[in-house]
Amino acid sequence: MKIDGVPYRSVWVDREDGWSVRIFDQTKLPWAIDILRLADEDQAAHAIRSMQTRGAPLIGAVAAYGVALAMRRDASTAHLDSVVDMLGKTRPTAINLRWALDRMRAALHNMAPADRVAAAYAEAAAICDDDVETCRKIGEHGLPLLQEIAARKAPGERVNVLTHCNAGWLATVDYGTALSPIFQAHDAGLKVHVWVDETRPRNQGAALTAWELGKHGVPHTVVADNAGGHLMQHGEVDIVIVGTDRVTRQGDVANKIGTYLKALAARDNGVPFWVALPHSTLDMRVRDGVAEIPIEERAEAEVTELTGRTADGRIETVRVVAEGSPAANPAFDVTPARLVTGLITERGRTEASEAGLAALYPDKA
Ligand code: MRU
C-alpha cells in the first residue's frame, strides 16, 4: 500500500533504531499519520489493547514482534512463556493473535536462549511475509466475484460493494482481506464503488476504510451503520464483503459488531454475503461460533463519546450520551454459516461449511 506515493506495510522493523518495531497509530487516523516506536513487549501489548494497532491479522503480527522485543531483554524459557501468555490476553476474539503466538513459541521453545533473538525476529518477519502473500491471493480469488457482477451490468454501470469495519491493509500487514479484491478490481479497471459502514462505536469504517480507499483512489461513500438494509432493498448493493476475526470449523464468522445484521439484511434481499479470511483466522477447535467464540467487551466510553476534528483543526472528544445513562459495548458478533454465501481464502473460494473448509484445508481438518 502506498501513502502519497510512499510504499508501507502496517508493521515493520527499524534496524537503525535498535531493531525497534514501527506501526501507525491507528487511533490518530485519518487526522494524522503518526508512526509509533515499540521498544519492548509492554509497549506492544499496550498498542494492541488500546487499538493503536488493530485488525485480526495485524495484531498477530505485532504480537509476534512483541515476542522478539521481549527476547532482547531476557531470552529465558520462563520469559518466553510469560510474554506469550501476557500478549495472548490483550484481545480475546481474533484467533490470529493466538495463532501467531503459538507459532512464535513453537519456533523458539526448543532452542538455546542465545539463539532466540535472531530466530524471533526471523519468525515474526516470516509471519508478516506470509500475511502479505496470503492477502494478495485473497484478492486474486475474490476478484472474479466482482468481475462476474460487472459482466452482468450495463456498460459503465458501477459494481456496488458494501463492507463493514476495516479489513484493509491497516488491518493486515498489507493489501487487506475484504478490501484486497476491491483494490485489485479497481486496479484492473473495473468500475467499483464501496458503501463504507461507519462502524460505530470506534468508526473503523469512517476513519480507516474510507481513508484507505481514498488513498487508493477507489470511489466510496460512507453510510451510517443502519443504512445497509435500506440500500439493499433499493438494489444499491450488489455484494457484501467483510473480513473476520475468527471462523469456526462449521463456517460461523465472528466479525465487528453489526456484521450479523448486515448478513440478515443481505439474506432478506438476495444479496450475496462473502467473508474474506486468511488461514490464520480459522479456528478448527470450535464449531458453534455463537456459543463458543469469546466476544470482547470494551469500555463504555467508546459508545458514550465520539472523537473528531473541529473546523479549526483540533482533535476533540465529546460525550454524545445523556449523563448517567450506562452503555454496553460488545465489540464483535457472530454470523452463523447459514447466512454466509461463501468464504474467500488464499486457497480459493468455498462454502461456509465443515465440508467446504475441510476440502480447502485438509491439513487443518
Ligand atoms: O476491533 P478491530 O478494529 O480490531 O476489528 C477489526 C475487524 O473486525 C475486522 O473486520 C477483522 O479484524 C478482519 S481484519 C482483516
mmCIF file of C-alpha atoms and ligand atoms in Angstrom:
data_model
loop_
_atom_site.group_PDB
_atom_site.id
_atom_site.type_symbol
_atom_site.label_atom_id
_atom_site.label_comp_id
_atom_site.label_asym_id
_atom_site.label_seq_id
_atom_site.Cartn_x
_atom_site.Cartn_y
_atom_site.Cartn_z
ATOM 1 C CA MET A 1 0.000 0.000 0.000
ATOM 2 C CA LYS A 2 1.205 3.473 -0.760
ATOM 3 C CA ILE A 3 0.536 6.662 1.176
ATOM 4 C CA ASP A 4 1.110 9.640 -1.078
ATOM 5 C CA GLY A 5 3.421 7.574 -3.277
ATOM 6 C CA VAL A 6 5.467 6.012 -0.430
ATOM 7 C CA PRO A 7 5.107 2.214 -0.026
ATOM 8 C CA TYR A 8 4.365 0.996 3.510
ATOM 9 C CA ARG A 9 3.456 -2.103 5.423
ATOM 10 C CA SER A 10 1.349 -1.763 8.585
ATOM 11 C CA VAL A 11 4.213 -3.035 10.780
ATOM 12 C CA TRP A 12 7.954 -3.040 10.166
ATOM 13 C CA VAL A 13 11.325 -3.174 11.934
ATOM 14 C CA ASP A 14 13.659 -0.197 12.179
ATOM 15 C CA ARG A 15 17.103 -1.815 12.280
ATOM 16 C CA GLU A 16 18.885 1.537 12.518
ATOM 17 C CA ASP A 17 16.881 2.361 15.621
ATOM 18 C CA GLY A 18 17.820 -0.574 17.836
ATOM 19 C CA TRP A 19 15.627 -3.069 15.996
ATOM 20 C CA SER A 20 12.543 -1.331 17.333
ATOM 21 C CA VAL A 21 9.174 -2.047 15.768
ATOM 22 C CA ARG A 22 7.144 0.602 13.924
ATOM 23 C CA ILE A 23 3.389 0.843 13.488
ATOM 24 C CA PHE A 24 0.898 3.524 12.519
ATOM 25 C CA ASP A 25 -1.054 4.906 15.461
ATOM 26 C CA GLN A 26 -4.473 3.993 14.084
ATOM 27 C CA THR A 27 -6.248 5.947 16.828
ATOM 28 C CA LYS A 28 -4.915 9.116 15.134
ATOM 29 C CA LEU A 29 -6.035 8.252 11.600
ATOM 30 C CA PRO A 30 -7.338 9.831 9.431
ATOM 31 C CA TRP A 31 -6.370 13.126 11.034
ATOM 32 C CA ALA A 32 -2.652 12.468 11.474
ATOM 33 C CA ILE A 33 -0.123 9.933 10.217
ATOM 34 C CA ASP A 34 1.717 9.186 13.446
ATOM 35 C CA ILE A 35 4.306 6.411 13.388
ATOM 36 C CA LEU A 36 4.853 4.789 16.795
ATOM 37 C CA ARG A 37 8.037 3.165 18.033
ATOM 38 C CA LEU A 38 7.620 -0.038 20.054
ATOM 39 C CA ALA A 39 10.713 -0.812 22.122
ATOM 40 C CA ASP A 40 9.521 -3.660 24.340
ATOM 41 C CA GLU A 41 6.769 -6.203 24.841
ATOM 42 C CA ASP A 42 4.812 -3.944 27.194
ATOM 43 C CA GLN A 43 4.587 -1.249 24.536
ATOM 44 C CA ALA A 44 3.485 -3.880 22.007
ATOM 45 C CA ALA A 45 0.795 -5.099 24.415
ATOM 46 C CA HIS A 46 -0.376 -1.547 25.086
ATOM 47 C CA ALA A 47 -0.585 -0.805 21.342
ATOM 48 C CA ILE A 48 -2.799 -3.866 20.817
ATOM 49 C CA ARG A 49 -5.025 -3.263 23.858
ATOM 50 C CA SER A 50 -5.534 0.424 23.103
ATOM 51 C CA MET A 51 -6.155 -0.276 19.398
ATOM 52 C CA GLN A 52 -3.262 1.857 18.229
ATOM 53 C CA THR A 53 -2.789 -1.262 16.133
ATOM 54 C CA ARG A 54 -5.764 -3.467 15.317
ATOM 55 C CA GLY A 55 -7.346 -5.861 12.820
ATOM 56 C CA ALA A 56 -7.081 -9.613 13.339
ATOM 57 C CA PRO A 57 -4.014 -10.462 11.197
ATOM 58 C CA LEU A 58 -2.142 -7.320 12.214
ATOM 59 C CA ILE A 59 -2.438 -7.847 15.965
ATOM 60 C CA GLY A 60 -0.966 -11.320 15.413
ATOM 61 C CA ALA A 61 1.984 -9.822 13.533
ATOM 62 C CA VAL A 62 2.577 -7.095 16.131
ATOM 63 C CA ALA A 63 2.355 -9.634 18.952
ATOM 64 C CA ALA A 64 4.958 -11.771 17.146
ATOM 65 C CA TYR A 65 7.306 -8.791 17.107
ATOM 66 C CA GLY A 66 6.406 -8.210 20.765
ATOM 67 C CA VAL A 67 7.921 -11.624 21.493
ATOM 68 C CA ALA A 68 11.059 -10.663 19.544
ATOM 69 C CA LEU A 69 11.389 -7.428 21.552
ATOM 70 C CA ALA A 70 10.930 -9.402 24.778
ATOM 71 C CA MET A 71 13.700 -11.859 23.844
ATOM 72 C CA ARG A 72 16.146 -8.959 23.597
ATOM 73 C CA ARG A 73 15.603 -8.213 27.287
ATOM 74 C CA ASP A 74 15.522 -11.780 28.569
ATOM 75 C CA ALA A 75 15.672 -14.830 26.288
ATOM 76 C CA SER A 76 14.952 -17.374 29.018
ATOM 77 C CA THR A 77 12.255 -20.020 28.565
ATOM 78 C CA ALA A 78 10.371 -18.645 31.573
ATOM 79 C CA HIS A 79 10.252 -15.189 29.983
ATOM 80 C CA LEU A 80 9.219 -16.619 26.605
ATOM 81 C CA ASP A 81 6.312 -18.435 28.230
ATOM 82 C CA SER A 82 5.218 -15.447 30.278
ATOM 83 C CA VAL A 83 5.364 -12.979 27.377
ATOM 84 C CA VAL A 84 3.392 -15.305 25.098
ATOM 85 C CA ASP A 85 0.816 -15.603 27.870
ATOM 86 C CA MET A 86 0.695 -11.848 28.513
ATOM 87 C CA LEU A 87 0.346 -10.877 24.835
ATOM 88 C CA GLY A 88 -2.285 -13.571 24.296
ATOM 89 C CA LYS A 89 -4.557 -11.859 26.813
ATOM 90 C CA THR A 90 -4.546 -8.446 25.124
ATOM 91 C CA ARG A 91 -7.623 -9.120 22.940
ATOM 92 C CA PRO A 92 -9.833 -12.206 23.159
ATOM 93 C CA THR A 93 -11.830 -12.575 19.925
ATOM 94 C CA ALA A 94 -9.377 -12.601 16.991
ATOM 95 C CA ILE A 95 -7.762 -16.044 16.838
ATOM 96 C CA ASN A 96 -4.875 -14.719 14.719
ATOM 97 C CA LEU A 97 -3.294 -13.440 17.917
ATOM 98 C CA ARG A 98 -3.202 -16.937 19.427
ATOM 99 C CA TRP A 99 -2.082 -18.413 16.071
ATOM 100 C CA ALA A 100 0.899 -16.064 15.787
ATOM 101 C CA LEU A 101 1.941 -16.510 19.424
ATOM 102 C CA ASP A 102 1.695 -20.317 19.219
ATOM 103 C CA ARG A 103 3.873 -20.168 16.114
ATOM 104 C CA MET A 104 6.433 -17.989 17.887
ATOM 105 C CA ARG A 105 6.548 -20.264 20.919
ATOM 106 C CA ALA A 106 6.899 -23.372 18.740
ATOM 107 C CA ALA A 107 9.755 -21.793 16.784
ATOM 108 C CA LEU A 108 11.688 -20.678 19.873
ATOM 109 C CA HIS A 109 10.952 -23.167 22.606
ATOM 110 C CA ASN A 110 13.415 -25.958 21.812
ATOM 111 C CA MET A 111 16.282 -23.613 21.059
ATOM 112 C CA ALA A 112 19.202 -22.328 23.091
ATOM 113 C CA PRO A 113 18.290 -18.932 24.627
ATOM 114 C CA ALA A 114 21.336 -17.371 22.944
ATOM 115 C CA ASP A 115 19.816 -18.080 19.531
ATOM 116 C CA ARG A 116 16.338 -16.803 20.338
ATOM 117 C CA VAL A 117 16.609 -13.103 19.481
ATOM 118 C CA ALA A 118 17.631 -13.620 15.869
ATOM 119 C CA ALA A 119 15.202 -16.515 15.446
ATOM 120 C CA ALA A 120 12.319 -14.475 16.908
ATOM 121 C CA TYR A 121 12.841 -11.578 14.502
ATOM 122 C CA ALA A 122 13.112 -14.050 11.611
ATOM 123 C CA GLU A 123 9.915 -15.853 12.608
ATOM 124 C CA ALA A 124 7.985 -12.596 13.073
ATOM 125 C CA ALA A 125 9.200 -11.448 9.645
ATOM 126 C CA ALA A 126 8.071 -14.775 8.155
ATOM 127 C CA ILE A 127 4.620 -14.306 9.717
ATOM 128 C CA CYS A 128 4.432 -10.865 8.114
ATOM 129 C CA ASP A 129 5.584 -12.087 4.695
ATOM 130 C CA ASP A 130 3.093 -14.946 4.893
ATOM 131 C CA ASP A 131 0.294 -12.475 5.645
ATOM 132 C CA VAL A 132 1.216 -10.226 2.718
ATOM 133 C CA GLU A 133 1.232 -13.095 0.232
ATOM 134 C CA THR A 134 -1.935 -14.575 1.727
ATOM 135 C CA CYS A 135 -3.819 -11.289 1.435
ATOM 136 C CA ARG A 136 -2.635 -10.788 -2.137
ATOM 137 C CA LYS A 137 -4.011 -14.214 -3.037
ATOM 138 C CA ILE A 138 -7.319 -13.478 -1.275
ATOM 139 C CA GLY A 139 -7.576 -10.529 -3.649
ATOM 140 C CA GLU A 140 -6.949 -12.788 -6.638
ATOM 141 C CA HIS A 141 -9.621 -15.258 -5.545
ATOM 142 C CA GLY A 142 -12.156 -12.543 -4.743
ATOM 143 C CA LEU A 143 -11.662 -10.579 -7.934
ATOM 144 C CA PRO A 144 -13.731 -12.937 -10.171
ATOM 145 C CA LEU A 145 -16.779 -12.318 -7.955
ATOM 146 C CA LEU A 146 -16.626 -8.628 -8.818
ATOM 147 C CA GLN A 147 -15.825 -9.323 -12.473
ATOM 148 C CA GLU A 148 -18.892 -11.609 -12.746
ATOM 149 C CA ILE A 149 -21.143 -8.880 -11.352
ATOM 150 C CA ALA A 150 -19.616 -6.313 -13.714
ATOM 151 C CA ALA A 151 -20.215 -8.641 -16.672
ATOM 152 C CA ARG A 152 -23.949 -8.746 -15.885
ATOM 153 C CA LYS A 153 -24.232 -4.946 -15.755
ATOM 154 C CA ALA A 154 -24.784 -2.410 -18.498
ATOM 155 C CA PRO A 155 -21.524 -0.899 -19.788
ATOM 156 C CA GLY A 156 -20.309 1.845 -17.438
ATOM 157 C CA GLU A 157 -22.606 0.811 -14.580
ATOM 158 C CA ARG A 158 -20.776 0.544 -11.278
ATOM 159 C CA VAL A 159 -20.396 -2.546 -9.073
ATOM 160 C CA ASN A 160 -21.580 -1.644 -5.567
ATOM 161 C CA VAL A 161 -19.860 -3.416 -2.684
ATOM 162 C CA LEU A 162 -20.829 -2.911 0.950
ATOM 163 C CA THR A 163 -18.240 -3.501 3.652
ATOM 164 C CA HIS A 164 -18.215 -3.244 7.437
ATOM 165 C CA CYS A 165 -15.392 -2.157 9.757
ATOM 166 C CA ASN A 166 -11.872 -2.130 8.333
ATOM 167 C CA ALA A 167 -10.486 -5.227 6.656
ATOM 168 C CA GLY A 168 -7.968 -3.395 4.518
ATOM 169 C CA TRP A 169 -4.201 -3.080 4.645
ATOM 170 C CA LEU A 170 -4.410 -1.305 8.006
ATOM 171 C CA ALA A 171 -5.930 -4.481 9.484
ATOM 172 C CA THR A 172 -3.281 -6.761 7.979
ATOM 173 C CA VAL A 173 0.382 -6.379 7.085
ATOM 174 C CA ASP A 174 -0.554 -5.302 3.547
ATOM 175 C CA TYR A 175 -3.409 -5.477 0.980
ATOM 176 C CA GLY A 176 -6.158 -6.409 3.462
ATOM 177 C CA THR A 177 -8.654 -9.235 3.267
ATOM 178 C CA ALA A 178 -12.113 -7.909 2.308
ATOM 179 C CA LEU A 179 -10.596 -4.882 0.579
ATOM 180 C CA SER A 180 -7.962 -6.862 -1.326
ATOM 181 C CA PRO A 181 -10.342 -7.958 -4.148
ATOM 182 C CA ILE A 182 -11.669 -4.401 -4.284
ATOM 183 C CA PHE A 183 -8.186 -2.899 -4.724
ATOM 184 C CA GLN A 184 -7.419 -5.487 -7.406
ATOM 185 C CA ALA A 185 -10.725 -4.817 -9.198
ATOM 186 C CA HIS A 186 -10.074 -1.089 -9.179
ATOM 187 C CA ASP A 187 -6.524 -1.628 -10.471
ATOM 188 C CA ALA A 188 -7.903 -3.876 -13.234
ATOM 189 C CA GLY A 189 -10.129 -1.033 -14.421
ATOM 190 C CA LEU A 190 -13.445 -2.267 -13.015
ATOM 191 C CA LYS A 191 -15.893 0.460 -12.055
ATOM 192 C CA VAL A 192 -16.211 -0.467 -8.397
ATOM 193 C CA HIS A 193 -17.840 1.660 -5.691
ATOM 194 C CA VAL A 194 -17.828 0.838 -1.971
ATOM 195 C CA TRP A 195 -20.508 1.604 0.610
ATOM 196 C CA VAL A 196 -18.471 2.010 3.798
ATOM 197 C CA ASP A 197 -20.355 1.346 7.049
ATOM 198 C CA GLU A 198 -19.177 3.923 9.593
ATOM 199 C CA THR A 199 -18.844 1.065 12.156
ATOM 200 C CA ARG A 200 -19.789 2.555 15.491
ATOM 201 C CA PRO A 201 -18.621 2.734 18.152
ATOM 202 C CA ARG A 202 -14.994 3.165 17.055
ATOM 203 C CA ASN A 203 -15.748 4.174 13.473
ATOM 204 C CA GLN A 204 -13.148 1.978 11.787
ATOM 205 C CA GLY A 205 -15.147 2.270 8.561
ATOM 206 C CA ALA A 206 -15.481 6.044 8.545
ATOM 207 C CA ALA A 207 -11.962 6.697 9.839
ATOM 208 C CA LEU A 208 -9.858 3.903 8.330
ATOM 209 C CA THR A 209 -11.598 2.154 5.423
ATOM 210 C CA ALA A 210 -12.703 5.435 3.827
ATOM 211 C CA TRP A 211 -9.173 6.813 4.220
ATOM 212 C CA GLU A 212 -7.566 3.709 2.706
ATOM 213 C CA LEU A 213 -9.962 3.618 -0.224
ATOM 214 C CA GLY A 214 -9.389 7.330 -0.787
ATOM 215 C CA LYS A 215 -5.599 6.878 -0.783
ATOM 216 C CA HIS A 216 -6.002 4.149 -3.406
ATOM 217 C CA GLY A 217 -8.442 6.233 -5.475
ATOM 218 C CA VAL A 218 -11.365 3.817 -5.054
ATOM 219 C CA PRO A 219 -14.779 5.565 -5.260
ATOM 220 C CA HIS A 220 -16.660 5.122 -1.984
ATOM 221 C CA THR A 221 -19.429 6.585 0.174
ATOM 222 C CA VAL A 222 -19.590 6.423 3.980
ATOM 223 C CA VAL A 223 -23.006 5.474 5.343
ATOM 224 C CA ALA A 224 -24.452 5.235 8.831
ATOM 225 C CA ASP A 225 -24.392 1.649 10.044
ATOM 226 C CA ASN A 226 -28.143 1.298 9.786
ATOM 227 C CA ALA A 227 -28.320 2.351 6.113
ATOM 228 C CA GLY A 228 -27.264 -1.031 4.693
ATOM 229 C CA GLY A 229 -30.711 -2.672 4.748
ATOM 230 C CA HIS A 230 -32.304 0.286 3.015
ATOM 231 C CA LEU A 231 -29.617 0.334 0.324
ATOM 232 C CA MET A 232 -30.105 -3.381 -0.288
ATOM 233 C CA GLN A 233 -33.898 -3.022 -0.577
ATOM 234 C CA HIS A 234 -33.343 -0.473 -3.333
ATOM 235 C CA GLY A 235 -30.874 -2.553 -5.354
ATOM 236 C CA GLU A 236 -27.907 -0.385 -4.400
ATOM 237 C CA VAL A 237 -25.740 -3.242 -3.095
ATOM 238 C CA ASP A 238 -24.507 -5.986 -5.450
ATOM 239 C CA ILE A 239 -22.382 -7.830 -2.920
ATOM 240 C CA VAL A 240 -21.294 -7.586 0.719
ATOM 241 C CA ILE A 241 -17.667 -8.474 1.508
ATOM 242 C CA VAL A 242 -16.406 -8.364 5.091
ATOM 243 C CA GLY A 243 -13.352 -9.567 6.965
ATOM 244 C CA THR A 244 -13.406 -11.727 10.071
ATOM 245 C CA ASP A 245 -11.676 -12.256 13.393
ATOM 246 C CA ARG A 246 -12.430 -15.964 13.727
ATOM 247 C CA VAL A 247 -14.103 -18.601 11.561
ATOM 248 C CA THR A 248 -15.168 -21.847 13.183
ATOM 249 C CA ARG A 249 -14.965 -25.396 11.883
ATOM 250 C CA GLN A 250 -18.562 -25.185 10.617
ATOM 251 C CA GLY A 251 -18.056 -21.757 8.998
ATOM 252 C CA ASP A 252 -19.563 -19.420 11.606
ATOM 253 C CA VAL A 253 -17.989 -15.987 11.350
ATOM 254 C CA ALA A 254 -17.045 -13.570 14.137
ATOM 255 C CA ASN A 255 -16.560 -10.015 12.964
ATOM 256 C CA LYS A 256 -17.079 -6.447 14.125
ATOM 257 C CA ILE A 257 -20.358 -5.788 15.910
ATOM 258 C CA GLY A 258 -23.129 -5.172 13.360
ATOM 259 C CA THR A 259 -21.891 -7.682 10.786
ATOM 260 C CA TYR A 260 -24.663 -10.148 11.690
ATOM 261 C CA LEU A 261 -27.354 -7.549 10.961
ATOM 262 C CA LYS A 262 -25.842 -6.921 7.528
ATOM 263 C CA ALA A 263 -25.912 -10.656 6.821
ATOM 264 C CA LEU A 264 -29.597 -10.829 7.822
ATOM 265 C CA ALA A 265 -30.455 -7.904 5.563
ATOM 266 C CA ALA A 266 -28.419 -9.430 2.740
ATOM 267 C CA ARG A 267 -30.266 -12.747 3.050
ATOM 268 C CA ASP A 268 -33.661 -10.999 3.050
ATOM 269 C CA ASN A 269 -32.742 -9.104 -0.103
ATOM 270 C CA GLY A 270 -30.941 -11.856 -2.022
ATOM 271 C CA VAL A 271 -27.609 -10.021 -1.846
ATOM 272 C CA PRO A 272 -24.539 -12.322 -1.742
ATOM 273 C CA PHE A 273 -22.670 -12.081 1.572
ATOM 274 C CA TRP A 274 -18.998 -13.099 1.303
ATOM 275 C CA VAL A 275 -16.361 -13.303 4.023
ATOM 276 C CA ALA A 276 -12.639 -12.959 3.274
ATOM 277 C CA LEU A 277 -10.157 -14.696 5.557
ATOM 278 C CA PRO A 278 -6.573 -15.891 5.770
ATOM 279 C CA HIS A 279 -5.755 -19.375 7.114
ATOM 280 C CA SER A 280 -4.644 -17.767 10.394
ATOM 281 C CA THR A 281 -8.269 -16.785 11.130
ATOM 282 C CA LEU A 282 -9.558 -20.369 11.058
ATOM 283 C CA ASP A 283 -10.206 -21.930 14.446
ATOM 284 C CA MET A 284 -10.913 -25.601 13.840
ATOM 285 C CA ARG A 285 -11.098 -26.228 17.607
ATOM 286 C CA VAL A 286 -14.514 -24.573 17.884
ATOM 287 C CA ARG A 287 -17.683 -25.406 15.999
ATOM 288 C CA ASP A 288 -20.608 -23.280 17.222
ATOM 289 C CA GLY A 289 -19.483 -19.664 16.933
ATOM 290 C CA VAL A 290 -22.347 -18.145 18.929
ATOM 291 C CA ALA A 291 -21.764 -20.491 21.851
ATOM 292 C CA GLU A 292 -18.001 -20.805 21.741
ATOM 293 C CA ILE A 293 -16.305 -17.634 20.479
ATOM 294 C CA PRO A 294 -15.443 -15.194 23.292
ATOM 295 C CA ILE A 295 -16.787 -11.742 22.482
ATOM 296 C CA GLU A 296 -14.674 -8.825 23.623
ATOM 297 C CA GLU A 297 -16.460 -6.278 25.839
ATOM 298 C CA ARG A 298 -14.825 -2.881 25.519
ATOM 299 C CA ALA A 299 -15.055 0.351 27.501
ATOM 300 C CA GLU A 300 -18.361 2.224 27.831
ATOM 301 C CA ALA A 301 -16.617 5.424 26.762
ATOM 302 C CA GLU A 302 -16.295 4.120 23.188
ATOM 303 C CA VAL A 303 -20.095 4.275 22.997
ATOM 304 C CA THR A 304 -20.757 7.364 25.093
ATOM 305 C CA GLU A 305 -18.099 9.501 23.377
ATOM 306 C CA LEU A 306 -17.043 10.436 19.869
ATOM 307 C CA THR A 307 -13.723 11.834 18.689
ATOM 308 C CA GLY A 308 -13.323 14.023 15.622
ATOM 309 C CA ARG A 309 -11.689 17.094 14.158
ATOM 310 C CA THR A 310 -13.178 20.515 14.744
ATOM 311 C CA ALA A 311 -13.466 23.086 11.963
ATOM 312 C CA ASP A 312 -10.283 24.793 13.203
ATOM 313 C CA GLY A 313 -8.295 21.551 13.142
ATOM 314 C CA ARG A 314 -8.329 20.476 16.800
ATOM 315 C CA ILE A 315 -8.960 16.813 17.665
ATOM 316 C CA GLU A 316 -11.708 16.751 20.294
ATOM 317 C CA THR A 317 -13.642 14.055 22.147
ATOM 318 C CA VAL A 318 -17.247 14.844 23.063
ATOM 319 C CA ARG A 319 -19.914 12.982 25.014
ATOM 320 C CA VAL A 320 -22.955 12.010 22.938
ATOM 321 C CA VAL A 321 -24.981 10.107 25.559
ATOM 322 C CA ALA A 322 -27.045 11.663 28.353
ATOM 323 C CA GLU A 323 -25.122 11.926 31.621
ATOM 324 C CA GLY A 324 -25.955 8.994 33.854
ATOM 325 C CA SER A 325 -27.048 6.597 31.085
ATOM 326 C CA PRO A 326 -24.909 3.471 31.126
ATOM 327 C CA ALA A 327 -23.647 1.922 27.871
ATOM 328 C CA ALA A 328 -22.697 -1.608 26.820
ATOM 329 C CA ASN A 329 -20.046 -2.301 24.230
ATOM 330 C CA PRO A 330 -19.833 -5.829 22.793
ATOM 331 C CA ALA A 331 -17.188 -5.390 20.102
ATOM 332 C CA PHE A 332 -17.962 -8.401 17.871
ATOM 333 C CA ASP A 333 -20.865 -10.602 16.846
ATOM 334 C CA VAL A 334 -21.188 -13.971 15.169
ATOM 335 C CA THR A 335 -22.839 -14.540 11.799
ATOM 336 C CA PRO A 336 -23.977 -18.169 11.513
ATOM 337 C CA ALA A 337 -22.629 -20.062 8.494
ATOM 338 C CA ARG A 338 -26.147 -20.414 7.018
ATOM 339 C CA LEU A 339 -26.166 -16.649 6.290
ATOM 340 C CA VAL A 340 -22.754 -16.673 4.579
ATOM 341 C CA THR A 341 -22.776 -17.138 0.798
ATOM 342 C CA GLY A 342 -19.147 -18.182 0.787
ATOM 343 C CA LEU A 343 -15.614 -17.731 2.061
ATOM 344 C CA ILE A 344 -12.754 -16.170 0.101
ATOM 345 C CA THR A 345 -9.389 -17.548 1.198
ATOM 346 C CA GLU A 346 -5.830 -17.633 -0.095
ATOM 347 C CA ARG A 347 -6.539 -21.158 -1.357
ATOM 348 C CA GLY A 348 -9.683 -20.246 -3.256
ATOM 349 C CA ARG A 349 -13.380 -19.827 -2.537
ATOM 350 C CA THR A 350 -15.571 -22.287 -0.684
ATOM 351 C CA GLU A 351 -18.923 -22.589 1.019
ATOM 352 C CA ALA A 352 -19.096 -21.748 4.713
ATOM 353 C CA SER A 353 -19.478 -25.289 5.983
ATOM 354 C CA GLU A 354 -17.479 -28.037 7.617
ATOM 355 C CA ALA A 355 -17.214 -29.858 4.284
ATOM 356 C CA GLY A 356 -16.181 -26.716 2.425
ATOM 357 C CA LEU A 357 -13.457 -25.843 4.897
ATOM 358 C CA ALA A 358 -12.216 -29.431 5.189
ATOM 359 C CA ALA A 359 -11.867 -29.653 1.405
ATOM 360 C CA LEU A 360 -9.840 -26.459 1.272
ATOM 361 C CA TYR A 361 -7.800 -27.060 4.437
ATOM 362 C CA PRO A 362 -7.315 -30.841 4.750
ATOM 363 C CA ASP A 363 -4.126 -30.111 6.702
ATOM 364 C CA LYS A 364 -6.141 -28.284 9.381
ATOM 365 C CA ALA A 365 -9.204 -30.526 9.428
HETATM 366 O O1 MRU B 1 -11.697 -4.218 16.692
HETATM 367 P P1 MRU B 1 -10.920 -4.249 15.400
HETATM 368 O O2 MRU B 1 -10.831 -2.931 14.739
HETATM 369 O O3 MRU B 1 -9.604 -4.937 15.565
HETATM 370 O O4 MRU B 1 -11.833 -5.177 14.480
HETATM 371 C C1 MRU B 1 -11.414 -5.470 13.184
HETATM 372 C C2 MRU B 1 -12.419 -6.245 12.422
HETATM 373 O O5 MRU B 1 -13.467 -6.583 12.914
HETATM 374 C C3 MRU B 1 -12.029 -6.671 11.048
HETATM 375 O O6 MRU B 1 -13.154 -6.764 10.236
HETATM 376 C C4 MRU B 1 -11.364 -8.044 11.157
HETATM 377 O O7 MRU B 1 -10.303 -7.992 12.073
HETATM 378 C C5 MRU B 1 -10.891 -8.515 9.858
HETATM 379 S S1 MRU B 1 -9.320 -7.800 9.500
HETATM 380 C C6 MRU B 1 -8.700 -8.278 8.055
#
